[in-house]
Amino acid sequence: VLWNCLNYILPKIGRSLIVPVATRLAEIDVSHITLIPCGRLGLFPLHAACRRVDGQLDYPLKRFPIAYAPSARTLTACSKAIQPAKERQPTLVGVGNPKGLHFVREELEEVSQFFIAGERYILIEEPDVLDSLRQLLPSAVYLHLACHAQFDPEQPLKSRLELSPQSAWSLQEILDFDQLDSIRLAVLSACQTGLTDFRRVPDEMIGLPAGFLKAGASGVVSSLWPVDDLSTALLLARFYHYHLADSLDPATALCRAQHWLRKSTAKQLGLAKRYEQLYLESGRHDTRSFRAMRYYNHHPESMPFEHPLYWGGFIYTGATIITDAAR
């Protein structure tokens, strides 16, 4: 259903809204964009709006690294906080809830490689994970939460990150905690973490990204819809590579990671091997992994994550420092 909805809505937004905007931005030689979408526009991945050119999908904003912000006031506040956080030694605090998610461990292992030993703390299936997380947060510069999430459209403050089968962290609790000033970047690697209150259509978006920014974080990566486990792990590992290894700002790093995933083949991504390992770990019982392994062995040049469903839902919300490497 989501696949069909995106096929319908993204070209409409592209033709009516994004193409004229992208044309004007190119004329005035803009390099980076921050969007403050109002009302229900916050539900859509404006960066992934498209049009058809010679039978192929074209993304008019693909050349522009795009950040989002809940309001101009919040953007100003997190922009002031970004420099002190940027100057701190990169320290990672990662939480993984692998229940029903096959690639959470792999995702956290890939991400942790970009941080030196002694500056990375990974919590997976820890009984008192929320207490441990709160103790580690004052020293964290990067927070990576690979888990499940629930957005509550009726009461957005009850939207939550399910850090373990027993522990959830609600938006209200994040706001009450209010001690995230050290966080340069919070990556919410879970479903629908980027959704905001769309029923009352407030002037300022209410959701997990805005909550993390108000609690002190400088930037947040989140998702607008339910995301695929494997493509998410691949996208975010590449995002950290561009951001930390290549020193690109988060908006540019995410833009390049999305382009990389969209254009990568099954062979380049090693999908047959990944699914073979999953199949063997299941004791040769996981028929889904077996079928995927066989398919990608026979279709190595396919681009399985080309559709915006796999990459378009991820957005960066917050302040951006434009580095020389990003220009």
Coordinates of C-alpha atoms in Angstrom, one line a residue:
V1 CA 0.0 0.0 0.0
L2 CA 2.8 2.4 1.0
W3 CA 4.6 1.6 -2.3
N4 CA 1.5 2.6 -4.3
C5 CA 0.9 5.7 -2.3
L6 CA 4.4 6.9 -2.8
N7 CA 4.1 6.2 -6.6
Y8 CA 1.1 8.4 -6.6
I9 CA 1.9 11.3 -4.3
L10 CA 5.7 11.9 -5.0
P11 CA 5.3 12.8 -8.7
K12 CA 2.3 15.1 -7.9
I13 CA 4.3 16.9 -5.2
G14 CA 7.3 17.0 -7.6
R15 CA 5.4 18.5 -10.5
S16 CA 3.3 21.1 -8.6
L17 CA 5.7 22.1 -5.8
I18 CA 9.3 20.9 -6.0
V19 CA 10.2 21.4 -9.7
P20 CA 9.6 25.2 -9.6
V21 CA 11.4 25.4 -6.2
A22 CA 14.4 23.4 -7.4
T23 CA 14.6 25.5 -10.6
R24 CA 14.7 28.7 -8.7
L25 CA 17.2 27.4 -6.2
A26 CA 19.6 26.4 -9.0
E27 CA 19.2 29.9 -10.5
I28 CA 20.4 31.6 -7.3
D29 CA 23.2 29.0 -6.7
V30 CA 22.0 27.6 -3.4
S31 CA 24.1 24.8 -2.0
H32 CA 22.2 23.6 1.1
I33 CA 18.5 23.9 2.1
T34 CA 16.6 23.8 5.4
L35 CA 12.9 23.1 5.0
I36 CA 10.3 24.0 7.7
P37 CA 7.2 22.2 6.4
C38 CA 3.9 23.4 7.8
G39 CA 1.0 21.2 8.7
R40 CA 0.5 18.0 6.8
L41 CA 3.5 18.8 4.5
G42 CA 5.6 17.4 7.4
L43 CA 4.3 13.9 6.6
F44 CA 5.9 13.9 3.1
P45 CA 9.6 13.3 2.1
L46 CA 9.8 16.5 0.1
H47 CA 13.5 15.6 -0.8
A48 CA 12.2 12.5 -2.6
A49 CA 9.5 14.2 -4.7
C50 CA 10.1 13.3 -8.3
R51 CA 9.1 13.6 -12.0
R52 CA 9.5 11.5 -15.1
V53 CA 12.2 12.5 -17.6
D54 CA 12.5 10.3 -20.7
G55 CA 10.8 7.4 -18.9
Q56 CA 13.1 7.6 -15.9
L57 CA 12.4 9.0 -12.4
D58 CA 14.3 12.2 -11.7
Y59 CA 14.6 13.8 -8.2
P60 CA 14.8 17.6 -8.7
L61 CA 16.2 18.2 -5.2
K62 CA 18.9 15.4 -5.4
R63 CA 21.7 17.9 -5.8
F64 CA 20.8 19.8 -2.6
P65 CA 21.6 18.4 0.8
I66 CA 18.4 19.0 2.8
A67 CA 17.8 19.5 6.5
Y68 CA 14.4 19.8 8.1
A69 CA 13.4 21.9 11.1
P70 CA 10.2 22.0 13.3
S71 CA 10.3 25.8 13.4
A72 CA 12.7 28.7 12.9
R73 CA 12.9 29.2 16.7
T74 CA 14.0 25.6 17.2
L75 CA 16.5 25.8 14.3
T76 CA 18.1 28.9 15.9
A77 CA 18.4 27.2 19.2
C78 CA 20.0 24.0 17.9
S79 CA 22.3 26.0 15.6
K80 CA 23.8 27.7 18.7
A81 CA 24.3 24.4 20.4
I82 CA 25.9 22.6 17.4
Q83 CA 29.5 24.0 17.7
P84 CA 30.2 22.9 21.3
A85 CA 28.8 19.4 20.6
K86 CA 30.9 19.2 17.4
E87 CA 34.1 20.0 19.2
R88 CA 33.8 17.1 21.7
Q89 CA 35.4 13.7 21.2
P90 CA 33.0 11.6 19.2
T91 CA 31.4 9.1 21.7
L92 CA 28.8 6.7 20.7
V93 CA 26.0 5.3 22.9
G94 CA 24.0 2.7 21.0
V95 CA 20.9 0.7 21.9
G96 CA 19.6 -2.3 20.0
N97 CA 16.3 -4.1 20.4
P98 CA 16.7 -7.0 17.9
K99 CA 13.3 -8.6 18.6
G100 CA 11.9 -9.3 15.1
L101 CA 14.7 -7.3 13.5
H102 CA 17.4 -9.5 11.9
F103 CA 20.0 -6.9 11.2
V104 CA 20.1 -4.7 14.3
R105 CA 23.3 -6.3 15.7
E106 CA 25.0 -5.9 12.3
E107 CA 23.9 -2.3 12.1
L108 CA 25.3 -1.4 15.5
E109 CA 28.6 -3.3 14.7
E110 CA 29.0 -1.4 11.5
V111 CA 28.2 2.0 13.2
S112 CA 30.5 1.4 16.1
Q113 CA 33.5 0.9 13.8
F114 CA 33.6 4.7 13.3
F115 CA 34.3 5.3 17.0
I116 CA 37.6 4.5 18.8
A117 CA 37.7 1.8 21.5
G118 CA 36.7 3.2 24.8
E119 CA 34.4 5.8 23.2
R120 CA 31.6 3.4 22.2
Y121 CA 29.0 1.8 24.5
I122 CA 26.5 -0.6 23.0
L123 CA 23.5 -1.9 24.9
I124 CA 21.6 -4.9 23.4
E125 CA 18.9 -6.8 25.2
E126 CA 19.9 -5.3 28.5
P127 CA 17.2 -5.7 31.2
D128 CA 17.5 -2.2 32.7
V129 CA 18.4 -0.5 29.4
L130 CA 16.6 2.8 30.1
D131 CA 18.5 3.3 33.4
S132 CA 21.8 2.4 31.8
L133 CA 21.0 4.8 28.9
R134 CA 20.3 7.7 31.2
Q135 CA 23.6 7.2 33.0
L136 CA 25.5 7.2 29.7
L137 CA 23.7 10.1 28.0
P138 CA 25.7 12.9 29.7
S139 CA 28.9 11.6 28.0
A140 CA 27.3 10.8 24.6
V141 CA 27.9 12.8 21.5
Y142 CA 26.2 10.3 19.1
L143 CA 23.1 8.4 20.2
H144 CA 22.0 5.5 17.9
L145 CA 18.8 3.8 18.8
A146 CA 18.1 0.7 16.6
C147 CA 14.7 -0.5 17.8
H148 CA 11.0 -0.4 17.3
A149 CA 8.9 2.7 17.7
Q150 CA 5.3 3.8 17.9
F151 CA 3.8 7.1 16.9
D152 CA 0.6 8.0 18.7
P153 CA -1.5 10.3 16.5
E154 CA -4.0 10.9 19.2
Q155 CA -1.5 11.8 21.9
P156 CA 1.9 12.6 20.3
L157 CA 3.6 13.0 23.7
K158 CA 3.0 9.3 24.2
S159 CA 4.9 8.4 21.1
R160 CA 7.7 6.1 22.2
L161 CA 10.9 4.3 21.3
E162 CA 10.8 0.6 22.4
L163 CA 14.4 0.1 23.6
S164 CA 13.8 -3.4 24.7
P165 CA 10.7 -5.7 25.1
Q166 CA 10.4 -4.3 28.7
S167 CA 11.5 -0.7 28.3
A168 CA 10.0 2.2 26.3
W169 CA 11.1 5.9 26.2
S170 CA 8.3 8.2 25.5
L171 CA 8.4 11.7 24.0
Q172 CA 7.1 13.1 27.2
E173 CA 9.9 11.4 29.2
I174 CA 12.5 12.7 26.7
L175 CA 11.3 16.3 27.2
D176 CA 11.2 15.8 31.0
F177 CA 14.8 14.4 30.9
D178 CA 16.0 17.5 29.2
Q179 CA 19.7 16.6 29.5
L180 CA 20.7 16.0 25.9
D181 CA 22.9 19.0 25.4
S182 CA 26.0 16.9 24.7
I183 CA 24.3 15.1 21.8
R184 CA 25.6 16.2 18.4
L185 CA 23.4 13.7 16.6
A186 CA 20.6 11.3 17.6
V187 CA 19.9 8.6 15.0
L188 CA 16.4 7.1 15.6
S189 CA 16.7 3.9 13.5
A190 CA 13.1 2.7 13.9
C191 CA 9.8 3.0 12.2
Q192 CA 7.9 6.3 12.0
T193 CA 10.2 8.2 14.3
G194 CA 10.0 11.3 12.1
L195 CA 6.2 11.6 12.2
T196 CA 4.6 14.6 13.8
D197 CA 1.2 15.7 15.0
F198 CA -0.8 15.9 11.8
R199 CA -4.4 16.0 13.2
R200 CA -4.3 19.3 15.0
V201 CA -1.9 20.8 12.5
P202 CA 0.1 23.0 15.0
D203 CA 2.3 25.8 13.8
E204 CA 5.3 23.9 15.3
M205 CA 5.7 20.2 14.6
I206 CA 5.3 17.9 17.6
G207 CA 7.2 14.6 17.4
L208 CA 10.3 12.8 18.4
P209 CA 12.7 14.9 16.3
A210 CA 11.4 18.1 17.8
G211 CA 11.5 16.5 21.3
F212 CA 15.1 15.6 21.0
L213 CA 16.0 19.0 19.7
K214 CA 14.1 20.7 22.6
A215 CA 15.9 18.4 25.1
G216 CA 19.2 19.7 23.8
A217 CA 20.3 17.6 20.8
S218 CA 21.7 19.5 17.8
G219 CA 20.4 17.1 15.1
V220 CA 18.2 14.0 14.6
V221 CA 18.0 11.4 11.9
S222 CA 14.6 9.8 11.8
S223 CA 12.1 8.0 9.5
L224 CA 8.7 8.9 8.2
W225 CA 7.3 5.4 7.8
P226 CA 7.9 1.7 8.6
V227 CA 11.4 0.9 7.2
D228 CA 13.0 -2.2 6.0
D229 CA 15.5 -3.8 8.4
L230 CA 18.3 -4.5 5.9
S231 CA 18.2 -1.4 3.8
T232 CA 18.1 0.7 6.9
A233 CA 21.3 -0.9 8.3
L234 CA 23.0 -0.4 4.9
L235 CA 21.9 3.2 4.6
L236 CA 22.9 4.2 8.1
A237 CA 26.3 2.5 8.0
R238 CA 27.1 4.4 4.8
F239 CA 25.7 7.6 6.3
Y240 CA 28.2 7.3 9.2
H241 CA 31.0 6.7 6.7
Y242 CA 30.3 9.9 4.8
H243 CA 29.7 11.9 8.0
L244 CA 32.6 10.7 10.2
A245 CA 35.2 9.2 7.8
D246 CA 34.6 11.8 5.1
S247 CA 33.8 14.7 7.5
L248 CA 30.5 15.7 5.7
D249 CA 27.8 17.5 7.6
P250 CA 24.8 15.2 8.4
A251 CA 22.5 16.6 5.7
T252 CA 25.1 16.1 3.0
A253 CA 26.0 12.7 4.4
L254 CA 22.4 11.5 4.4
C255 CA 21.8 12.8 0.9
R256 CA 24.8 11.0 -0.5
A257 CA 24.0 7.8 1.5
Q258 CA 20.5 7.8 0.0
H259 CA 21.9 8.3 -3.5
W260 CA 24.4 5.4 -2.9
L261 CA 21.7 3.0 -1.7
R262 CA 19.4 3.9 -4.6
K263 CA 22.0 3.1 -7.2
S264 CA 23.8 0.1 -5.6
T265 CA 23.3 -3.3 -7.1
A266 CA 22.7 -6.5 -5.1
K267 CA 26.2 -7.6 -5.9
Q268 CA 27.7 -4.4 -4.6
L269 CA 25.7 -4.7 -1.4
G270 CA 26.6 -8.4 -1.0
L271 CA 22.9 -9.3 -0.5
A272 CA 23.2 -12.9 -1.5
K273 CA 26.0 -13.5 1.2
R274 CA 24.0 -11.6 3.8
Y275 CA 20.9 -13.7 3.3
E276 CA 22.9 -16.9 3.1
Q277 CA 24.4 -16.1 6.5
L278 CA 20.9 -15.4 7.9
Y279 CA 19.7 -18.7 6.4
L280 CA 22.5 -20.7 8.0
E281 CA 22.1 -19.0 11.4
S282 CA 18.4 -20.1 11.3
G283 CA 19.6 -23.7 11.1
R284 CA 18.4 -23.7 7.4
H285 CA 14.8 -23.1 8.5
D286 CA 14.3 -19.5 7.3
T287 CA 12.6 -19.9 3.9
R288 CA 12.4 -16.2 3.3
S289 CA 16.2 -15.8 3.6
F290 CA 16.7 -18.8 1.4
R291 CA 14.5 -17.4 -1.3
A292 CA 16.3 -14.0 -1.1
M293 CA 19.7 -15.7 -1.3
R294 CA 18.7 -17.6 -4.4
Y295 CA 17.1 -14.5 -6.1
Y296 CA 20.1 -12.2 -5.5
N297 CA 22.5 -15.0 -6.7
H298 CA 20.6 -15.1 -9.9
H299 CA 20.1 -11.3 -10.2
P300 CA 23.3 -9.7 -9.0
E301 CA 22.9 -6.5 -11.1
S302 CA 19.4 -5.7 -9.8
M303 CA 19.0 -2.5 -7.7
P304 CA 16.7 -3.7 -5.0
F305 CA 16.5 -0.5 -3.0
E306 CA 16.0 1.9 -5.9
H307 CA 12.4 2.8 -4.9
P308 CA 12.0 5.7 -2.4
L309 CA 10.2 3.3 0.0
Y310 CA 13.7 2.1 1.1
W311 CA 15.6 5.4 1.4
G312 CA 13.1 8.3 1.0
G313 CA 11.7 8.1 4.5
F314 CA 14.8 9.1 6.3
I315 CA 15.2 12.8 7.1
Y316 CA 17.8 14.9 9.0
T317 CA 16.2 17.5 11.3
G318 CA 18.3 20.1 13.0
A319 CA 21.3 22.4 12.5
T320 CA 24.0 21.9 9.9
I321 CA 27.6 23.0 9.7
I322 CA 28.7 23.3 6.1
T323 CA 32.3 21.9 5.9
D324 CA 34.8 22.4 3.1
A325 CA 34.4 18.8 2.1
A326 CA 30.6 19.3 1.6
R327 CA 31.0 22.3 -0.7

